[in-house]
GROMACS .gro file of C-alpha atoms in nm:
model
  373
    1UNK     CA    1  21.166  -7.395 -11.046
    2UNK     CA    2  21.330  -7.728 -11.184
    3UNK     CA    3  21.365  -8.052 -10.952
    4UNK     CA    4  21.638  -8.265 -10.927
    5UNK     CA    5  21.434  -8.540 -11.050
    6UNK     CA    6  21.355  -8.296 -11.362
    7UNK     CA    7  21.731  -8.257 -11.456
    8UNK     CA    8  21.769  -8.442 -11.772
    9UNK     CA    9  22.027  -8.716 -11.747
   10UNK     CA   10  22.305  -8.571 -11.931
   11UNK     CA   11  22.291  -8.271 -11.702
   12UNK     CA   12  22.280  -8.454 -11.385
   13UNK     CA   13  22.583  -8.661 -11.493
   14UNK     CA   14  22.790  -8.292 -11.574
   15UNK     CA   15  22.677  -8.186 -11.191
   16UNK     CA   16  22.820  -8.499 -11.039
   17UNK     CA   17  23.108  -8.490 -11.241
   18UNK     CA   18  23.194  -8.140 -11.115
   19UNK     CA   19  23.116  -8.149 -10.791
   20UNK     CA   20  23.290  -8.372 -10.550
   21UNK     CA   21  23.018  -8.484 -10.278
   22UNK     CA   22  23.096  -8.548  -9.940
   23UNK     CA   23  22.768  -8.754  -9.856
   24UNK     CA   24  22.707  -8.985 -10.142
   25UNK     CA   25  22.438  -9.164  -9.957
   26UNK     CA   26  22.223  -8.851  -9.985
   27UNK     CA   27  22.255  -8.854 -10.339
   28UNK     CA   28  22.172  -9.209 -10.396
   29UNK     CA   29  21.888  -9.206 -10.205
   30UNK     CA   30  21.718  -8.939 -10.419
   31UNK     CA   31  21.640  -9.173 -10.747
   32UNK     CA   32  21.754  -9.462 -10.917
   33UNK     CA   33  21.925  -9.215 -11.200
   34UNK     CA   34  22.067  -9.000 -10.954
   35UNK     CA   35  22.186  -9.359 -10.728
   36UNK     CA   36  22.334  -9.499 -11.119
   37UNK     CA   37  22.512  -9.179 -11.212
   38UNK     CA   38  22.667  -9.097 -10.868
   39UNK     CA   39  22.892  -9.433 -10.903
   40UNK     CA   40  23.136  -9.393 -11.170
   41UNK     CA   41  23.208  -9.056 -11.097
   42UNK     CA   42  23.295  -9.147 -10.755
   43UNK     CA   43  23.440  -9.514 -10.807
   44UNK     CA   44  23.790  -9.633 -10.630
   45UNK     CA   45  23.762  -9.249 -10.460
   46UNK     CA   46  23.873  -9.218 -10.089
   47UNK     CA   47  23.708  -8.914  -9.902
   48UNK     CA   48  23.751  -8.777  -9.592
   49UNK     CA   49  23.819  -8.509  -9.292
   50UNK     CA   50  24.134  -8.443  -9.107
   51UNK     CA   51  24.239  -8.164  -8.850
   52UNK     CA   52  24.571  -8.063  -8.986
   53UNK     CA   53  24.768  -7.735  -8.787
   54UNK     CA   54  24.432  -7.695  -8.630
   55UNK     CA   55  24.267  -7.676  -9.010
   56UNK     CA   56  24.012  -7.902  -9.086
   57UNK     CA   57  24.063  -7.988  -9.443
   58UNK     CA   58  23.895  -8.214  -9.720
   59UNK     CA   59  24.118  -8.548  -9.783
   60UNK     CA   60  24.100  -8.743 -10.161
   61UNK     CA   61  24.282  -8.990 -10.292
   62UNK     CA   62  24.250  -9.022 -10.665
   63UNK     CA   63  24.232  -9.391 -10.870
   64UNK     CA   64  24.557  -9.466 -10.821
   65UNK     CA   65  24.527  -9.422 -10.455
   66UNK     CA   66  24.916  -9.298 -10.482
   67UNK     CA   67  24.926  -8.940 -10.375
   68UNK     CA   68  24.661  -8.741 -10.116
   69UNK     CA   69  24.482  -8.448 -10.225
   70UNK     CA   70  24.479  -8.224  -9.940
   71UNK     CA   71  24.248  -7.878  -9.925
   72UNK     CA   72  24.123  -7.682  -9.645
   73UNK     CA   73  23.794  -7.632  -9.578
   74UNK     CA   74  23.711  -7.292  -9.623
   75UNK     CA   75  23.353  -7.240  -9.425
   76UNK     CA   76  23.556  -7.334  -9.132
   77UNK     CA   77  23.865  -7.096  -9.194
   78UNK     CA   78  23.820  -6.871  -8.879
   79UNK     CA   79  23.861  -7.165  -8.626
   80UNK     CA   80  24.125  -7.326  -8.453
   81UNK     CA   81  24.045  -7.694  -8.436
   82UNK     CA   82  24.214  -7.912  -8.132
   83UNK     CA   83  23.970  -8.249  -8.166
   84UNK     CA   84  23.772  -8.381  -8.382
   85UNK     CA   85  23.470  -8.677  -8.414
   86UNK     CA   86  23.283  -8.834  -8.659
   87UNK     CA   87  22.913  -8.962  -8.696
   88UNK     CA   88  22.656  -9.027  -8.876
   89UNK     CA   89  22.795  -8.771  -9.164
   90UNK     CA   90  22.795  -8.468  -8.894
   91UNK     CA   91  23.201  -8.368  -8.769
   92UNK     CA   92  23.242  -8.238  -8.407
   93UNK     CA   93  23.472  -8.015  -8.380
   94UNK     CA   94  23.650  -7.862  -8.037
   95UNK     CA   95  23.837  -7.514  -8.112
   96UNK     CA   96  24.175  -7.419  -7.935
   97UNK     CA   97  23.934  -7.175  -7.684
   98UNK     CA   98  23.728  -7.502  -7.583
   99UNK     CA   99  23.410  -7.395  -7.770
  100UNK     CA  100  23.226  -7.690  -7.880
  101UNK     CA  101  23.053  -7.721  -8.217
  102UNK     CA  102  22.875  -7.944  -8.479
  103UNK     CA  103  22.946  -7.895  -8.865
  104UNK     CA  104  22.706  -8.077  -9.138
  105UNK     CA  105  22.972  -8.154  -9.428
  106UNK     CA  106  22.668  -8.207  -9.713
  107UNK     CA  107  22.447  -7.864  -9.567
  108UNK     CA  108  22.738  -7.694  -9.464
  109UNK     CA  109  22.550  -7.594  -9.158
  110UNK     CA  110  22.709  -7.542  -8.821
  111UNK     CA  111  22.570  -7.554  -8.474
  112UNK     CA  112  22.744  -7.393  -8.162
  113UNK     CA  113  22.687  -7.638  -7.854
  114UNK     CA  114  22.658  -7.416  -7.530
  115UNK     CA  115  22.809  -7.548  -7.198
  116UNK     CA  116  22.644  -7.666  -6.887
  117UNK     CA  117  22.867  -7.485  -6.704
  118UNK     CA  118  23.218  -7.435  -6.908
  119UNK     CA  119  23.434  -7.604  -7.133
  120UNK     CA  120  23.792  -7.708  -7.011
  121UNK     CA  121  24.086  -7.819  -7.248
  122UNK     CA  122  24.079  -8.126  -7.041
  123UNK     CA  123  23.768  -8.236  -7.144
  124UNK     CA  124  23.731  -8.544  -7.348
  125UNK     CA  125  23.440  -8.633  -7.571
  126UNK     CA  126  23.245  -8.832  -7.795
  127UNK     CA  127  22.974  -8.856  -8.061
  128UNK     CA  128  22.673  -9.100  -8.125
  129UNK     CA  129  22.284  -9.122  -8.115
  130UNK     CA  130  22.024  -9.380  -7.968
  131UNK     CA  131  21.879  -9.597  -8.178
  132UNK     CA  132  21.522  -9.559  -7.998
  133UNK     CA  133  21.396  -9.425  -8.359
  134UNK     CA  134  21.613  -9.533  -8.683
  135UNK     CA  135  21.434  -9.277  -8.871
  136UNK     CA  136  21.473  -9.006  -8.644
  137UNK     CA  137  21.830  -9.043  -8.443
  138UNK     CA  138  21.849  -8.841  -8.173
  139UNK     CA  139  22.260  -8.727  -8.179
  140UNK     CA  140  22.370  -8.734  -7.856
  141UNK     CA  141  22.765  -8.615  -7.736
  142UNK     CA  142  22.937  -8.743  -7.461
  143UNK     CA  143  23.171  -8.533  -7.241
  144UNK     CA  144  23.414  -8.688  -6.972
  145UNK     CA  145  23.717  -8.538  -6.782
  146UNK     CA  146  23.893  -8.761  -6.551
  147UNK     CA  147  24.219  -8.630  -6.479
  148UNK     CA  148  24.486  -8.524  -6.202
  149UNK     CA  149  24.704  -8.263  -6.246
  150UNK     CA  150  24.937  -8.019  -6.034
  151UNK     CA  151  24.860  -7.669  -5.979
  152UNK     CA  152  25.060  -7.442  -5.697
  153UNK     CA  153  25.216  -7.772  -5.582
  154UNK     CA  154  24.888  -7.962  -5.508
  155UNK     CA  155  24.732  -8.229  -5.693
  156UNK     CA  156  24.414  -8.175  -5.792
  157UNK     CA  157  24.136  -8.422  -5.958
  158UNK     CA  158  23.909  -8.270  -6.238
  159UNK     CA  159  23.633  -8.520  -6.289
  160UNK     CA  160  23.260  -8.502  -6.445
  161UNK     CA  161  23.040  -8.698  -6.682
  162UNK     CA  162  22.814  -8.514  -6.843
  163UNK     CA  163  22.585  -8.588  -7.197
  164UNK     CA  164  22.438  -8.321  -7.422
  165UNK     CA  165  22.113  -8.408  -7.573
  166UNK     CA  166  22.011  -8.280  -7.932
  167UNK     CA  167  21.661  -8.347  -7.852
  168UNK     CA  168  21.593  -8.145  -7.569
  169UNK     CA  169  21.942  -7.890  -7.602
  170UNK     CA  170  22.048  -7.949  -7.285
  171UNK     CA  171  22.301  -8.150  -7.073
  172UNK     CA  172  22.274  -8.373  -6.781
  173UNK     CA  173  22.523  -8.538  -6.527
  174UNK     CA  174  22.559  -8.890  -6.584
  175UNK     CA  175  22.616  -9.112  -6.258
  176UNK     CA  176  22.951  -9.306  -6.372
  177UNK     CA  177  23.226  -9.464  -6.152
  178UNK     CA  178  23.451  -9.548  -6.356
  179UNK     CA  179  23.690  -9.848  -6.309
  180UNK     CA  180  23.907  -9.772  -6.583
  181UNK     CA  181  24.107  -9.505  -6.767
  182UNK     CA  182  24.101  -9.369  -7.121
  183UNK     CA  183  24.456  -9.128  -7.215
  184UNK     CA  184  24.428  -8.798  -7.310
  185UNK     CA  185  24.540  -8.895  -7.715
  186UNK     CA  186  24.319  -9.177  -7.753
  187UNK     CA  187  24.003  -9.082  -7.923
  188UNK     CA  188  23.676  -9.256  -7.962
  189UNK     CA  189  23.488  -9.389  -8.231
  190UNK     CA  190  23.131  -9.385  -8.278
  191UNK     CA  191  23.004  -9.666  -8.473
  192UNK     CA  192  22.604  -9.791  -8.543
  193UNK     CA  193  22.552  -9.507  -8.253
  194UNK     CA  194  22.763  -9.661  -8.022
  195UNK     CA  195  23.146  -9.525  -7.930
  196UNK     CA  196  23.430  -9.685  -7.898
  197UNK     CA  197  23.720  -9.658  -7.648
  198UNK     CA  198  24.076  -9.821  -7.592
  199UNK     CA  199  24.075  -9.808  -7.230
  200UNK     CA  200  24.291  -9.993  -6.947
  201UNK     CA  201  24.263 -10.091  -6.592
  202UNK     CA  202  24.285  -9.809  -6.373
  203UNK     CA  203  24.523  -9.940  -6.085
  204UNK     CA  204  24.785  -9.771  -5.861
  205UNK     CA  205  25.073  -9.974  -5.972
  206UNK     CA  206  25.146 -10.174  -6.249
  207UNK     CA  207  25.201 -10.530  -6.267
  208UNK     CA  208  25.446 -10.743  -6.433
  209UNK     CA  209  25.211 -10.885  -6.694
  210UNK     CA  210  25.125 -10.496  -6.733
  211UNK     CA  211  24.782 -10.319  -6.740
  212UNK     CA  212  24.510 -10.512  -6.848
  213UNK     CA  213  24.353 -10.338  -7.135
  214UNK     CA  214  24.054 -10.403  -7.300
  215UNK     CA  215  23.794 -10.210  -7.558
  216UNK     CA  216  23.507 -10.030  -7.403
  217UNK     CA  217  23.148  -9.908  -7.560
  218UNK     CA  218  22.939  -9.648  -7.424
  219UNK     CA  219  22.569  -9.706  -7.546
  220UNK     CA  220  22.436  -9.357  -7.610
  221UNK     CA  221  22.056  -9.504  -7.569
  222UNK     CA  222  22.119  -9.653  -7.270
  223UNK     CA  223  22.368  -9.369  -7.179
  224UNK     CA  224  22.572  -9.593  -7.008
  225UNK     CA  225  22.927  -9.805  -7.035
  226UNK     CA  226  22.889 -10.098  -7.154
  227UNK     CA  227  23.118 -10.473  -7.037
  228UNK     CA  228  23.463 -10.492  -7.121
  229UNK     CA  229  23.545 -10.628  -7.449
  230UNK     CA  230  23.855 -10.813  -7.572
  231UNK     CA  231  24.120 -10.715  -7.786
  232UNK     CA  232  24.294 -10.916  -8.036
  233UNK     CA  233  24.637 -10.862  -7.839
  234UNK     CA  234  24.751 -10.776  -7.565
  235UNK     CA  235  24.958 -10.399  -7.499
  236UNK     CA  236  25.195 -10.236  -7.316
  237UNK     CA  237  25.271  -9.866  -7.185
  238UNK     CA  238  25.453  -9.699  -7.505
  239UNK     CA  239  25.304  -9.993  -7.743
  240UNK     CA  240  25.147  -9.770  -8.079
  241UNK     CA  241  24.766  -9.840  -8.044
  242UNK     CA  242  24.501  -9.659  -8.254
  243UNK     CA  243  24.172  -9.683  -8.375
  244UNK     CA  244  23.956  -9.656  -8.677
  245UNK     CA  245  23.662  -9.768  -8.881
  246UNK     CA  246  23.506  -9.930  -9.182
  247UNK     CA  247  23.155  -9.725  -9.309
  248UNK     CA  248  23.060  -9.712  -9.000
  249UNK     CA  249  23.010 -10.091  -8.978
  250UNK     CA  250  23.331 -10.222  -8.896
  251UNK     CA  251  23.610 -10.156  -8.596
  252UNK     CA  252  23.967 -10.111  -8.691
  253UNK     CA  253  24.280 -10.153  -8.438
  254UNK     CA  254  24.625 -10.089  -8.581
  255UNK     CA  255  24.881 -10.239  -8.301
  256UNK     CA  256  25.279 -10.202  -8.308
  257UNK     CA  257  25.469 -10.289  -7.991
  258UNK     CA  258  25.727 -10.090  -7.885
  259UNK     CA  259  25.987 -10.388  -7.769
  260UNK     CA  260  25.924 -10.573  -8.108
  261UNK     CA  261  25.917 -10.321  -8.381
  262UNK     CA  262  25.912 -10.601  -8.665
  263UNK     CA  263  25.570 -10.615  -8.705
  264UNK     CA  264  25.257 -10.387  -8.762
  265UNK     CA  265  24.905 -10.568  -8.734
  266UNK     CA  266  24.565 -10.445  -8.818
  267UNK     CA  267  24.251 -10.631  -8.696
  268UNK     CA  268  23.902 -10.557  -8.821
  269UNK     CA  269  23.556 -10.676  -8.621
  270UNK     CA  270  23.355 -10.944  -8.810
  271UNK     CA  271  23.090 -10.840  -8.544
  272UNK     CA  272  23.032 -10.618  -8.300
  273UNK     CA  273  22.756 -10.496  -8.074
  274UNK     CA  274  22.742 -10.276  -7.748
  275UNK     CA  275  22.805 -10.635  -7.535
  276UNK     CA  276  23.015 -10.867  -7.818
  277UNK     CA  277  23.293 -10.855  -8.054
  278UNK     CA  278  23.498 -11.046  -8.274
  279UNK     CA  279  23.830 -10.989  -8.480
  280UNK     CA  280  24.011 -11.095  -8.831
  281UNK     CA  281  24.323 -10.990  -8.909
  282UNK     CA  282  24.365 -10.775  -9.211
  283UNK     CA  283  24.708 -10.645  -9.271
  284UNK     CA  284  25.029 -10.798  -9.085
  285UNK     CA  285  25.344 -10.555  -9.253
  286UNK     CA  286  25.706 -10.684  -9.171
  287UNK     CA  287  25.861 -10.343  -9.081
  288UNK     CA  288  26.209 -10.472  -9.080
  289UNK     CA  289  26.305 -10.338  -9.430
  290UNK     CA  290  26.171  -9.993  -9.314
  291UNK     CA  291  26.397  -9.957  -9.046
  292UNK     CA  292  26.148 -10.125  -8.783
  293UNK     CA  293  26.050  -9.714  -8.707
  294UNK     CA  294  25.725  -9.712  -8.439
  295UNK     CA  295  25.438  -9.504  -8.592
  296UNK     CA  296  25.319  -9.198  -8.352
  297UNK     CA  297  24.951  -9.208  -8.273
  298UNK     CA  298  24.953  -8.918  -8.010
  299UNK     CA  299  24.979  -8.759  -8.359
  300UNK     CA  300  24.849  -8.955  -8.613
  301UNK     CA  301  24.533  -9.184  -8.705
  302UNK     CA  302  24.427  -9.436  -8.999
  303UNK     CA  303  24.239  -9.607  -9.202
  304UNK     CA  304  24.222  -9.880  -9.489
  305UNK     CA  305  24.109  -9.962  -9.846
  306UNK     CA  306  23.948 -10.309  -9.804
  307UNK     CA  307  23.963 -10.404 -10.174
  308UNK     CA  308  24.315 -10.306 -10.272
  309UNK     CA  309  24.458 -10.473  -9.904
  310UNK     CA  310  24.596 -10.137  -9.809
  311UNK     CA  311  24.640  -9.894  -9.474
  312UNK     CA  312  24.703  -9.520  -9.502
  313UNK     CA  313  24.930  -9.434  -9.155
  314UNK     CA  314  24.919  -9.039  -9.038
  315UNK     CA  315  25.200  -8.914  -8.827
  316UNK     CA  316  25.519  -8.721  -8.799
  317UNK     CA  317  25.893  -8.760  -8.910
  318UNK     CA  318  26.104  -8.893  -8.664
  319UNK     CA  319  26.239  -8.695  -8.412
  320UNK     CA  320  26.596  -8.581  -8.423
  321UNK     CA  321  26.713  -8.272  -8.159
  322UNK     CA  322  26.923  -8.076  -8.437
  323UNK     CA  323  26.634  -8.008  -8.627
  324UNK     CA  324  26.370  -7.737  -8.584
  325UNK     CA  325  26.087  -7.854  -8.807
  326UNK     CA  326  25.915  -8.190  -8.879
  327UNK     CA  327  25.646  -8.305  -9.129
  328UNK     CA  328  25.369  -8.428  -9.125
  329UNK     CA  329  25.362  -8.743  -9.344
  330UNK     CA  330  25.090  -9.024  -9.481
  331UNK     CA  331  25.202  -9.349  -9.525
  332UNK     CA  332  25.064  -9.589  -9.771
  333UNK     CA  333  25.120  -9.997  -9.721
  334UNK     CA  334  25.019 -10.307  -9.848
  335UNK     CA  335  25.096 -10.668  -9.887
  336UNK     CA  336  25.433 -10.846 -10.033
  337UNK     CA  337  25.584 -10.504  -9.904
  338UNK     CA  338  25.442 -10.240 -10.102
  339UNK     CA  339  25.538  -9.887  -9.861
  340UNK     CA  340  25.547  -9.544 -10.003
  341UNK     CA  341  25.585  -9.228  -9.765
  342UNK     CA  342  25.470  -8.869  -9.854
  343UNK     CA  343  25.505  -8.567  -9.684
  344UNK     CA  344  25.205  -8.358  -9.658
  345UNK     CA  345  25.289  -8.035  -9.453
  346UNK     CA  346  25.511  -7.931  -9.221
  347UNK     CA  347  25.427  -7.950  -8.896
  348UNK     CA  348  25.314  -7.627  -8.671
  349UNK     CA  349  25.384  -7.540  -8.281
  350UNK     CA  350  25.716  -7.765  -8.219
  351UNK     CA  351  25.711  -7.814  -7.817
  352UNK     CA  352  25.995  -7.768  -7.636
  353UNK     CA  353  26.079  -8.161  -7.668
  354UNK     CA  354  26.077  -8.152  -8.042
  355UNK     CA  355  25.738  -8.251  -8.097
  356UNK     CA  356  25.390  -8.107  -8.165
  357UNK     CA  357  25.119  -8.198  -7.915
  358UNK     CA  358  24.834  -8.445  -8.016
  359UNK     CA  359  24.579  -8.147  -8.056
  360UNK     CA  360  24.817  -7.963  -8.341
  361UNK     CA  361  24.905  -8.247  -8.540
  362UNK     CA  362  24.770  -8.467  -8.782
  363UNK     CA  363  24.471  -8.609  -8.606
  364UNK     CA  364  24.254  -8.832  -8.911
  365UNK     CA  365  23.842  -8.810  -8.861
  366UNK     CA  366  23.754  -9.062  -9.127
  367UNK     CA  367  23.397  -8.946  -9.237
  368UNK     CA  368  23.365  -9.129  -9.541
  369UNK     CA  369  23.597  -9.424  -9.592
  370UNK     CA  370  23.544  -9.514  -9.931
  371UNK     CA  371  23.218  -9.467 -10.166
  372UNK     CA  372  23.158  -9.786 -10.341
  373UNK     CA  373  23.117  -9.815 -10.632
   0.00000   0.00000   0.00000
């Protein structure tokens, strides 16, 4: 039987051109010809996941980085997706009856994660590994619930911390007290192993300076929280705040207040460890010419293209009562104004109040920013 490495170089050039890899770092790594070859077939092309109507589908953007190319993922068909995370090229996904599983993209394997006990729709999670052993990372996935609710007229207070080890296939209650709180819509990112959170200062009332917020980084070798970080602004109780990532070696915030819709910023780390960060701004947009409209993030996500100084914004159409659908849409801007809108698909399960909730709509897991060329 042949070898890649035995593929003469005209035929390994038709198999990359056909075939539209979603881990180019695997292919690279397998010889210099395969590493030279893989580049132009892939240059200025944007890859990645989204959950879309509870679909996971494939996301490209072609040269011209003008209009999405949108298909569904068909191994994953027979699933309804609610959340997704991203690391270290393996998707997590959580289906709509709170089973938990783990899909490799470039094996097309998946792995069904059983419970300690049982999976609620409450629960909350994220996805990293220690970095005890770079050449062997242990994946590790966080689970948290930390929530009141109502039920028969009494408030009750669902709370647990819990990690699920890859290693040993098994979970464990971690011993966490937790001084802060993380909403339901904001997910985490996982970053050199590490994830991410937007939290805020858990607090019975709030203050007129408003809740102190800050980011927060759960070290998955340690398996503990790590200090409070700072953000590059400060944010209020309906302000838009999301975030993203960079090849899994940079932080993106996108941050849009709700009292001064003029603006849109987007900072990106220069550095950042489990104890340190720093910012740079990289895109400020004047949203005055487009109505000054806030972007919805309990339905939406992001991410940029460093090169061309541009941001890709998921969310839906604005809200108006007479209507009975809405879309789901991708916006594309850049500097001295450039803004283009497209709408992908029309949203599925309109609530009662006109929208969809976060876990039906467009909900970006960027696996694979953009391959360099």
């Amino acid at each position: 039987m042949a070898k890649m490495l035995d593929l003469s170089e005209d035929l390994a050039r038709e198999i990359l051109s056909r075939n539209r890899l979603t881990s180019q770092r695997s292919v690279r790594s397998t010889c210099k010809l395969w590493n030279a070859l893989s580049k132009p077939a892939t240059s200025n092309q944007l890859l990645g996941f989204m959950t879309m109507n509870s679909k996971v589908c494939a996301l490209t953007y072609e040269k011209s980085f003008v209009d999405p190319v949108i298909n569904q993922v068909s191994p994953l068909d027979h699933f309804e997706k609610s959340k997704t995370s991203y690391c270290d090229g393996l998707l997590l996904l959580v289906t709509k009856d709170t089973r938990l599983l783990v899909w490799s993209p470039y094996l097309n394997q998946l792995v069904s994660i059983p419970p300690r006990n049982s999976y609620s729709r409450l629960d909350r999670y994220a996805f990293g590994y220690d970095n005890n052993n770079n050449k062997n990372r242990n994946h590790k996935i966080l689970r948290f619930i930390d929530d009141h609710f109502f039920t028969d007229g009494l408030e009750k207070h669902a709370f647990t911390y819990q990690i699920f080890d890859f290693a040993s296939n098994s979970w464990k209650v971690l011993d966490v007290t937790p001084e802060w709180n993380i909403k339901p819509y904001q997910r985490g990112v996982s970053l050199k192993g590490n994830a991410y959170f937007f939290a805020q200062e858990k607090i019975a009332r709030v203050t007129p300076g408003g809740i102190q917020d800050f980011l927060l980084s759960f070290d998955f070798t340690s398996e503990r929280f790590g200090p409070r970080l700072p953000l590059p602004f400060h944010s209020y109780a309906e302000d838009s705040v999301d975030f993203s990532f960079v090849r899994e070696e940079k932080l993106l915030v996108l941050y849009q207040s709700k009292k001064f819709l003029d603006t849109m910023e987007i900072w990106v780390t220069t550095q950042i460890e489990h104890d340190d960060v720093s910012w740079r701004k990289f895109l400020r947009v004047d949203m005055k010419p487009l109505s000054r409209f806030q972007f919805d993030f309990k339905s939406g996500s992001f991410f940029i293209h460093e090169e061309k100084k541009l941001a890709v914004v998921f969310d839906l159409d604005g809200y108006k009562p007479t209507e009975t659908r809405r879309y789901q849409r991708a916006h594309i801007i850049g500097e001295d104004g450039y803004y283009k809108t497209v709408n992908i698909k029309q949203a599925t399960d309109l609530g009662r109040f006109g929208y969809t909730q976060p876990i039906y709509c467009v909900q970006l897991c960027v696996l694979l920013l953009m391959v360099q060329a």
